[in-house]
Amino acid sequence: MSKILEVKELVEAGKSKKVGAAVQEALDAGSQPAEILAAMVDSMSVVGDKFSAGEIFVPEMLIAAKAMSKGVDVLRPLMAGDNSASLGTCIIGTVAGDLHDIGKNLVTMMIESAGFTMVDLGVDVADEKFVEAIKENENVTLVALSGLLTTTMPSLKSAVETIKSCGLSGFKVMVGGAPVTPEFAAEIGADGYAADAGSAAVKAKELVK
Amino acid sequence: MNQRENFFAMIEGKKPEFIPNSMEVYKSCILGTSITDSPLMGGVDSFGVNWVATKEGAMPEPNKFMFEDIADWKAHVHFADLDSLGIEAAAAKELEDFTQDNRNEQVVNVFSGCGLFERMAAFMGFENALCSLVEDPDACREFFEALADFRIACHNRFIDAYQPDVLTYFDDLATANGLFMSPKVYREVIKPSHKRIVDAITSRGVIFSQHTCGKCEEIVGDYVEMGAKIWHSAQSMNDLEGILEKYQGQLIVEGGWDSSGAASYIGATVEELIEEAKRCAKVYGQKGNFILMPTLLNENGNSLIVGDPRLEPMLKAFNEINHI
């Protein structure tokens, strides 16, 4: 088995203790860092698809993301300054009035695994904070908003409106959360919607391409 | 039949006269679990976890973990001395206006919050807890066994103090899309301790009600097998009609309300609430094993706690069409 294939399989199986060494072996065998990173992104894409299809569950997705993170740790020093594989920066947060972070955290991991640099603003984020973060960070290509409760759906609407009318451009806005539907996302002016963390990564890539 | 008689007809698999609703059939008791498990108004619980009060109820302070590796649980988890918590005084206060006549009319339902998995997540966060289930199942099992011992001791104190008919045990194991963990992981890691909790309650002659939000239909059969008689907060993303049919005479499904639908939106009209209640009665209520639980959130929080002027006209309309 090629070393890169081994890395892919280890990431998909969530073997975080073994991925670092396998990445190093792939490098030693002559693979380029960007090539190895792309292989791991592919693995996470497979993981996301399996999650969305109900073939695997949250823990398996989480340990795969952890495993990829271990592999990225090995590659990071070698790829400093090389942003060619990056899909840009994604600002993410749970909207004002909502303290739930599980869904948001899962989406963060999956979007990061797809190749974005994540800026996580946490929970109960005021609309203006999203705008400030867009201004403060470089190459923001995506803003992802989460809300779990029907009572915070108005906050999603308000956040989208504030972000869209802030005068800044070059990014897309996507929304998600248990009560959110594609119709609601379209109604409030979001560019995209995802039903779960796996499809969020797919949608994120689609929106910025 | 009064509410109590109608409820026990359902429990015994007989035909009830009407579809009950959770607000009128139960005297729900929450102060005991507020002391032992999750402080209703927020604050530090008996394990040292800080809870933040939100409009929808208290939740563990986000991103503040007691430990991150389940293998370390013994160094951090200390079980409280139950004699020191004041459970009996809380029960006496909660029942001080509840007379024997009331007991003859209603069903006493004691809540027990923050079950095995939720407690693990309260200690170490959801992501760490979920990873632990597959990365270190042996340490998880050991933790759950110790926690089950504590919960059983708490439940015995609740049963002595409240003399309840029902104990509702809360453990959220699912998202709106499906279980957090695979059914196999649930069955191998959590279920053995969960079953001990169920057995300890039913062995005292108390009806076991399992609360699990979200799409958890894959393990509802496990709940029934363990001895649950009620599945609480059964949400409409599950195949409720199929479950009502399959477990008729064995399981009461309590819930039904579409908590993501129009009747749950801020600003929903009384007419929309009535339509949702009627939909539940028509679709779920006719087999005699359904209790309506309106999960209605408003600007101030959960209507069951903070109240809502729309509930009374909705229940009035529901009670006009709930005969079976």
XYZ file of C-alpha atoms in Angstrom:
533
model
C 0.000 0.000 0.000
C 1.329 3.463 -0.852
C 2.090 5.716 2.079
C -0.472 8.280 0.969
C -3.149 5.633 0.726
C -2.212 4.532 4.234
C -2.623 8.118 5.491
C -6.039 8.294 3.846
C -7.182 5.088 5.465
C -5.875 6.071 8.886
C -7.697 9.419 8.750
C -10.917 7.780 7.637
C -10.650 5.246 10.484
C -9.832 7.967 13.011
C -6.474 6.519 14.043
C -5.074 9.750 15.446
C -2.139 8.074 17.225
C -0.834 6.618 13.952
C -1.521 9.376 11.424
C 1.414 11.621 12.377
C 3.946 8.865 11.789
C 2.268 7.814 8.557
C 2.369 11.390 7.248
C 6.061 11.589 8.098
C 6.666 8.293 6.291
C 4.825 9.615 3.237
C 7.013 12.713 3.279
C 10.137 10.582 3.659
C 9.003 8.513 0.694
C 8.929 11.674 -1.431
C 5.316 12.811 -1.349
C 4.737 16.555 -1.351
C 2.972 18.149 1.643
C 0.186 19.564 -0.543
C -0.403 16.120 -2.019
C -0.716 14.554 1.434
C -3.020 17.338 2.607
C -5.254 16.846 -0.420
C -5.436 13.132 0.345
C -6.555 13.848 3.893
C -9.154 16.360 2.658
C -10.457 13.635 0.337
C -10.691 11.257 3.291
C -12.718 13.739 5.278
C -14.986 14.238 2.311
C -15.669 10.491 2.359
C -16.256 10.678 6.126
C -18.695 13.578 5.657
C -20.614 11.710 2.985
C -20.839 8.604 5.168
C -22.109 10.724 8.071
C -24.743 12.413 5.931
C -25.819 8.984 4.671
C -26.140 7.653 8.229
C -23.399 5.060 7.724
C -21.304 6.485 10.539
C -22.166 8.577 13.586
C -20.811 11.670 15.312
C -18.012 9.927 17.272
C -16.552 8.340 14.139
C -16.656 11.714 12.377
C -15.034 13.419 15.353
C -12.157 10.964 15.645
C -11.518 11.223 11.904
C -11.291 15.012 12.238
C -8.946 14.584 15.202
C -6.793 12.213 13.163
C -6.589 14.666 10.281
C -5.601 17.382 12.708
C -2.642 15.235 13.859
C -1.567 14.828 10.269
C -1.880 18.560 9.598
C 0.326 19.226 12.632
C 3.162 17.394 10.844
C 2.574 19.253 7.576
C 2.057 22.754 8.992
C 5.760 23.729 9.374
C 6.404 22.566 5.834
C 3.507 24.527 4.385
C 4.004 27.843 6.192
C 3.188 30.648 3.765
C 1.749 28.248 1.201
C -1.954 29.082 0.955
C -2.473 27.437 -2.411
C -4.573 24.660 -0.910
C -6.626 26.978 1.324
C -10.238 27.752 0.519
C -10.006 30.924 2.571
C -11.182 31.915 6.015
C -14.544 30.904 7.427
C -16.076 32.917 10.267
C -18.441 30.737 12.288
C -20.627 31.224 15.342
C -23.935 30.491 17.037
C -26.227 33.500 16.749
C -27.309 35.870 19.524
C -29.480 34.397 22.255
C -28.421 30.807 21.583
C -25.801 29.048 23.730
C -25.756 25.731 21.887
C -22.399 24.803 20.445
C -22.426 21.091 19.584
C -23.684 21.450 16.029
C -21.544 24.497 15.433
C -18.436 22.691 16.687
C -19.069 19.678 14.451
C -19.547 21.927 11.431
C -16.350 23.784 12.357
C -14.351 20.556 12.310
C -15.770 19.415 9.013
C -15.364 22.760 7.232
C -11.816 23.022 8.551
C -11.133 19.523 7.265
C -12.348 20.652 3.848
C -9.557 23.231 3.668
C -10.793 26.413 5.333
C -9.069 28.408 8.043
C -11.614 28.671 10.810
C -12.345 31.630 13.082
C -14.800 30.409 15.704
C -16.600 33.246 17.500
C -18.306 30.866 19.921
C -21.939 31.063 21.056
C -24.427 33.892 21.611
C -22.640 36.030 19.021
C -24.042 39.506 18.367
C -24.617 40.428 14.712
C -21.961 43.153 14.829
C -19.335 40.666 16.029
C -19.653 38.766 12.768
C -19.105 41.981 10.832
C -16.080 42.898 12.966
C -14.584 39.454 12.387
C -15.038 39.786 8.625
C -13.158 43.088 8.777
C -10.416 41.818 11.074
C -9.529 38.604 9.248
C -7.869 38.125 5.888
C -9.413 36.400 2.914
C -12.830 35.733 4.462
C -14.712 33.677 1.901
C -17.460 32.248 4.073
C -19.575 33.103 7.127
C -21.414 30.200 8.766
C -24.253 30.856 11.208
C -25.759 28.288 13.544
C -28.988 28.306 15.565
C -30.660 25.405 17.364
C -33.878 26.903 18.630
C -37.011 28.123 16.918
C -36.772 31.108 19.243
C -33.428 32.115 17.760
C -34.518 31.858 14.135
C -35.194 35.624 14.182
C -31.535 36.053 15.272
C -30.399 34.095 12.214
C -32.461 36.420 10.035
C -31.093 39.497 11.757
C -27.486 38.250 11.509
C -27.804 37.520 7.783
C -29.346 40.942 7.181
C -26.630 42.722 9.161
C -23.811 40.850 7.439
C -25.268 41.282 3.965
C -25.805 45.018 4.446
C -22.435 45.799 6.057
C -20.868 46.988 2.829
C -18.227 44.249 2.713
C -18.108 41.631 -0.015
C -16.181 38.624 -1.271
C -17.824 36.062 0.975
C -20.914 33.873 1.119
C -23.222 33.293 4.086
C -24.548 29.874 5.015
C -26.919 28.874 7.825
C -27.870 25.684 9.616
C -29.403 24.208 12.743
C -32.273 21.937 13.732
C -35.216 24.234 12.874
C -33.631 25.677 9.729
C -34.996 24.586 6.371
C -33.780 25.386 2.842
C -36.881 27.554 2.445
C -36.124 29.527 5.601
C -32.490 29.959 4.532
C -33.599 31.350 1.170
C -36.253 33.552 2.779
C -33.732 35.285 5.055
C -31.263 35.818 2.215
C -28.606 33.234 3.063
C -26.522 31.932 0.162
C -26.523 28.367 1.405
C -27.977 25.872 3.844
C -26.790 22.511 5.143
C -28.694 19.912 7.111
C -25.713 18.409 8.925
C -21.963 18.715 9.415
C -21.072 16.444 6.505
C -23.163 18.304 3.978
C -21.998 21.629 5.472
C -18.465 20.893 4.274
C -19.741 20.011 0.804
C -21.867 23.172 0.653
C -19.003 25.330 1.950
C -16.700 24.168 -0.858
C -19.464 24.604 -3.420
C -20.195 28.177 -2.291
C -16.631 29.456 -2.571
C -15.722 27.834 -5.883
C -62.479 8.628 34.182
C -60.390 11.306 35.794
C -56.862 12.048 34.613
C -55.305 9.397 36.863
C -57.781 6.641 35.988
C -57.457 7.424 32.305
C -53.630 7.314 32.562
C -53.583 3.947 34.311
C -55.978 2.530 31.740
C -53.328 3.444 29.160
C -50.527 1.937 31.233
C -52.489 -1.300 31.543
C -53.024 -1.409 27.790
C -56.756 -0.766 28.082
C -58.705 1.790 26.096
C -58.634 5.244 27.679
C -61.545 7.624 27.405
C -59.501 10.541 26.170
C -56.077 11.635 24.981
C -54.360 13.284 27.938
C -51.877 16.115 27.852
C -48.759 16.285 29.999
C -49.731 19.584 31.603
C -52.929 18.225 33.138
C -52.248 14.538 33.743
C -49.115 15.021 35.857
C -48.023 16.686 39.011
C -44.442 17.130 37.784
C -41.794 17.370 40.488
C -38.470 18.995 39.678
C -36.845 20.239 42.870
C -35.116 16.951 43.792
C -33.241 16.716 40.519
C -32.442 20.417 40.713
C -30.446 19.551 43.832
C -28.791 16.323 42.711
C -28.316 16.864 38.987
C -28.851 20.205 37.244
C -29.674 23.419 39.126
C -32.823 24.841 37.547
C -31.786 28.434 38.064
C -28.127 27.837 37.246
C -25.165 27.640 39.609
C -22.734 24.946 40.684
C -24.127 21.420 40.958
C -23.252 18.728 43.492
C -20.309 17.601 41.312
C -18.848 21.096 40.906
C -20.062 21.724 37.350
C -21.296 25.275 36.743
C -24.701 25.548 35.042
C -25.807 28.626 33.152
C -29.483 29.571 33.270
C -30.944 30.144 29.823
C -34.488 30.857 28.719
C -34.936 27.222 27.790
C -33.469 25.839 31.012
C -30.045 25.479 32.604
C -27.085 24.043 30.686
C -23.442 23.333 31.602
C -21.247 26.369 31.028
C -19.980 26.030 27.439
C -16.311 25.117 26.947
C -15.604 24.690 30.652
C -14.573 21.097 31.265
C -13.710 19.295 34.478
C -11.526 16.830 32.556
C -10.991 15.897 28.914
C -9.846 12.275 29.107
C -12.386 9.792 30.487
C -9.483 7.738 31.880
C -9.034 10.563 34.422
C -12.583 10.528 35.768
C -11.732 9.043 39.161
C -9.412 11.946 39.956
C -12.163 14.497 39.345
C -15.566 12.958 40.040
C -16.711 12.959 43.633
C -20.188 11.771 44.514
C -22.057 13.874 47.037
C -23.248 12.592 50.396
C -26.996 12.382 49.768
C -27.762 13.118 53.420
C -26.272 16.564 52.962
C -28.360 17.698 49.979
C -31.817 18.254 51.446
C -33.784 16.080 49.048
C -36.507 15.278 51.579
C -37.035 18.938 52.486
C -37.279 19.855 48.810
C -39.853 17.120 48.224
C -41.904 18.231 51.223
C -41.904 21.814 49.938
C -42.849 20.758 46.431
C -45.726 18.615 47.668
C -46.949 20.845 50.509
C -50.127 21.875 48.663
C -50.633 18.531 46.962
C -53.315 16.708 48.920
C -54.437 13.080 48.927
C -57.409 14.206 46.856
C -54.942 15.585 44.324
C -53.115 12.236 44.334
C -56.401 10.555 43.533
C -56.831 12.829 40.534
C -53.370 13.236 39.048
C -50.201 11.201 38.439
C -47.096 12.157 40.440
C -44.139 12.309 38.072
C -40.655 12.943 39.460
C -38.069 14.205 37.011
C -34.475 12.981 37.080
C -32.311 15.118 34.815
C -28.855 14.775 33.319
C -28.636 11.023 32.709
C -25.545 8.918 32.127
C -24.439 10.360 28.791
C -25.526 13.923 29.563
C -23.555 13.826 32.807
C -20.451 12.627 30.998
C -20.880 15.516 28.560
C -21.436 17.951 31.446
C -18.040 16.924 32.813
C -15.996 16.833 29.620
C -17.997 18.420 26.802
C -19.951 16.668 24.063
C -17.068 16.204 21.657
C -14.759 14.661 24.245
C -17.573 12.494 25.585
C -18.520 11.230 22.145
C -14.928 10.457 21.199
C -14.451 8.620 24.502
C -17.305 6.249 23.698
C -15.352 4.799 20.783
C -11.768 5.487 21.877
C -11.928 4.227 25.463
C -15.126 2.243 25.954
C -13.760 0.367 28.994
C -13.162 3.576 30.953
C -16.602 4.806 29.859
C -18.264 1.629 31.104
C -16.490 1.928 34.455
C -17.579 5.571 34.737
C -21.196 4.760 33.830
C -21.342 1.934 36.358
C -20.190 4.229 39.174
C -22.568 6.954 38.030
C -25.449 4.461 37.824
C -24.810 3.502 41.471
C -25.128 7.157 42.436
C -28.228 7.714 40.321
C -29.901 4.637 41.774
C -29.231 5.947 45.274
C -30.703 9.336 44.265
C -33.760 7.688 42.729
C -34.383 5.636 45.851
C -34.341 8.839 47.881
C -36.733 10.476 45.384
C -39.071 7.499 45.572
C -39.070 7.524 49.380
C -39.599 11.274 49.536
C -42.123 11.816 46.763
C -43.927 8.435 46.560
C -44.230 8.992 42.794
C -46.180 6.980 40.240
C -43.689 7.778 37.469
C -40.015 8.687 37.346
C -38.895 10.412 34.152
C -35.200 9.918 33.485
C -33.626 12.399 31.064
C -30.794 11.460 28.746
C -30.523 13.098 25.341
C -28.781 10.735 22.954
C -29.797 12.119 19.589
C -29.801 15.064 17.227
C -32.681 16.022 14.967
C -31.125 13.759 12.309
C -30.239 10.655 14.286
C -28.462 9.164 17.276
C -25.249 10.805 18.477
C -23.626 7.390 18.611
C -24.349 4.170 16.752
C -26.920 1.814 18.280
C -24.048 -0.682 18.708
C -22.019 1.783 20.796
C -25.093 2.675 22.853
C -25.834 -0.982 23.484
C -22.274 -1.946 24.349
C -21.197 1.056 26.394
C -24.213 2.854 27.886
C -27.091 0.392 27.928
C -25.816 -2.016 30.617
C -25.725 0.785 33.213
C -28.902 2.332 31.818
C -30.667 -0.998 32.328
C -29.568 -1.143 35.972
C -31.160 2.281 36.481
C -34.420 1.130 34.886
C -34.453 -2.100 36.907
C -33.879 -0.254 40.179
C -36.846 2.054 39.530
C -39.292 -0.571 38.296
C -38.343 -2.898 41.171
C -39.766 -0.226 43.482
C -43.102 -0.372 41.665
C -42.547 2.966 39.926
C -43.266 3.428 36.220
C -40.134 4.260 34.218
C -40.409 7.056 31.660
C -37.478 7.674 29.320
C -36.864 11.180 28.027
C -34.865 11.399 24.830
C -35.268 14.269 22.382
C -34.364 14.053 18.727
C -34.441 11.192 16.273
C -33.780 8.216 18.522
C -36.230 5.714 17.044
C -33.470 3.152 16.491
C -33.206 2.505 20.231
C -36.818 2.963 21.325
C -37.110 -0.820 21.148
C -34.226 -1.040 23.631
C -36.128 1.247 25.989
C -39.198 -0.971 25.781
C -37.113 -4.109 26.276
C -35.558 -2.623 29.418
C -38.957 -1.855 30.898
C -39.767 1.742 29.937
C -43.524 2.310 29.799
C -43.346 5.893 28.533
C -41.138 7.598 25.954
C -41.154 11.271 26.821
C -40.635 14.193 24.481
C -41.112 11.955 21.479
C -40.503 14.313 18.603
C -42.132 14.240 15.216
C -38.954 13.555 13.214
C -39.350 9.952 14.389
C -41.834 7.541 12.875
C -44.274 8.106 15.719
C -47.179 6.455 13.929
C -45.141 3.300 13.368
C -43.915 3.267 16.961
C -47.431 3.821 18.354
C -48.639 0.906 16.259
C -45.722 -1.401 17.052
C -45.769 -0.868 20.804
C -49.496 -0.444 21.396
C -50.234 -1.810 24.854
C -46.562 -1.665 25.869
C -45.417 1.922 25.470
C -47.006 5.344 25.844
C -45.597 7.913 23.444
C -45.581 11.354 25.078
C -44.822 14.268 22.794
C -45.864 14.636 19.161
C -45.569 18.406 18.943
C -43.603 19.592 15.909
C -41.025 21.638 17.778
C -39.415 22.843 14.540
C -42.677 23.660 12.793
C -44.782 26.766 12.369
C -46.640 26.287 15.663
C -43.305 26.587 17.472
C -42.156 29.771 15.772
C -42.049 33.009 17.698
C -45.314 34.778 17.069
C -47.312 31.642 16.197
C -51.006 32.357 16.622
C -53.401 30.535 18.957
C -55.081 29.156 15.845
C -51.782 27.632 14.681
C -51.266 26.027 18.098
C -54.784 24.612 18.035
C -54.216 23.211 14.555
C -51.015 21.500 15.738
C -52.767 20.062 18.807
C -55.575 18.766 16.597
C -53.062 17.272 14.183
C -51.414 15.395 17.070
C -54.781 14.132 18.327
C -55.818 12.960 14.873
C -52.528 11.427 13.753
C -51.179 9.987 17.023
C -53.983 9.867 19.539
C -56.448 7.318 18.305
C -54.643 4.148 19.391
C -54.867 5.043 23.079
C -51.155 5.194 23.862
C -50.381 8.863 23.265
C -49.988 11.845 25.590
C -49.782 15.289 23.999
C -46.798 17.302 25.177
C -46.818 20.806 23.711
C -43.180 21.876 23.411
C -43.773 25.570 23.023
C -40.951 28.088 23.313
C -41.671 31.794 23.465
C -39.681 35.014 23.954
C -39.347 34.283 27.664
C -38.344 30.623 27.420
C -40.080 27.245 27.703
C -43.791 27.868 28.124
C -44.125 24.914 30.498
C -41.883 26.838 32.914
C -42.534 30.497 32.147
C -46.161 30.181 31.043
C -47.829 31.406 27.879
C -51.293 32.916 27.408
C -51.778 30.821 24.275
C -51.673 27.535 26.180
C -55.042 27.827 27.891
C -57.133 28.371 24.737
C -55.085 25.691 22.967
C -55.734 23.130 25.737
C -59.403 24.100 25.879
C -59.754 23.421 22.164
C -57.737 20.191 22.487
C -59.921 18.922 25.318
C -62.996 19.383 23.156
C -61.740 16.972 20.531
C -59.578 14.529 22.550
C -62.160 11.827 23.230
C -61.329 8.423 21.848
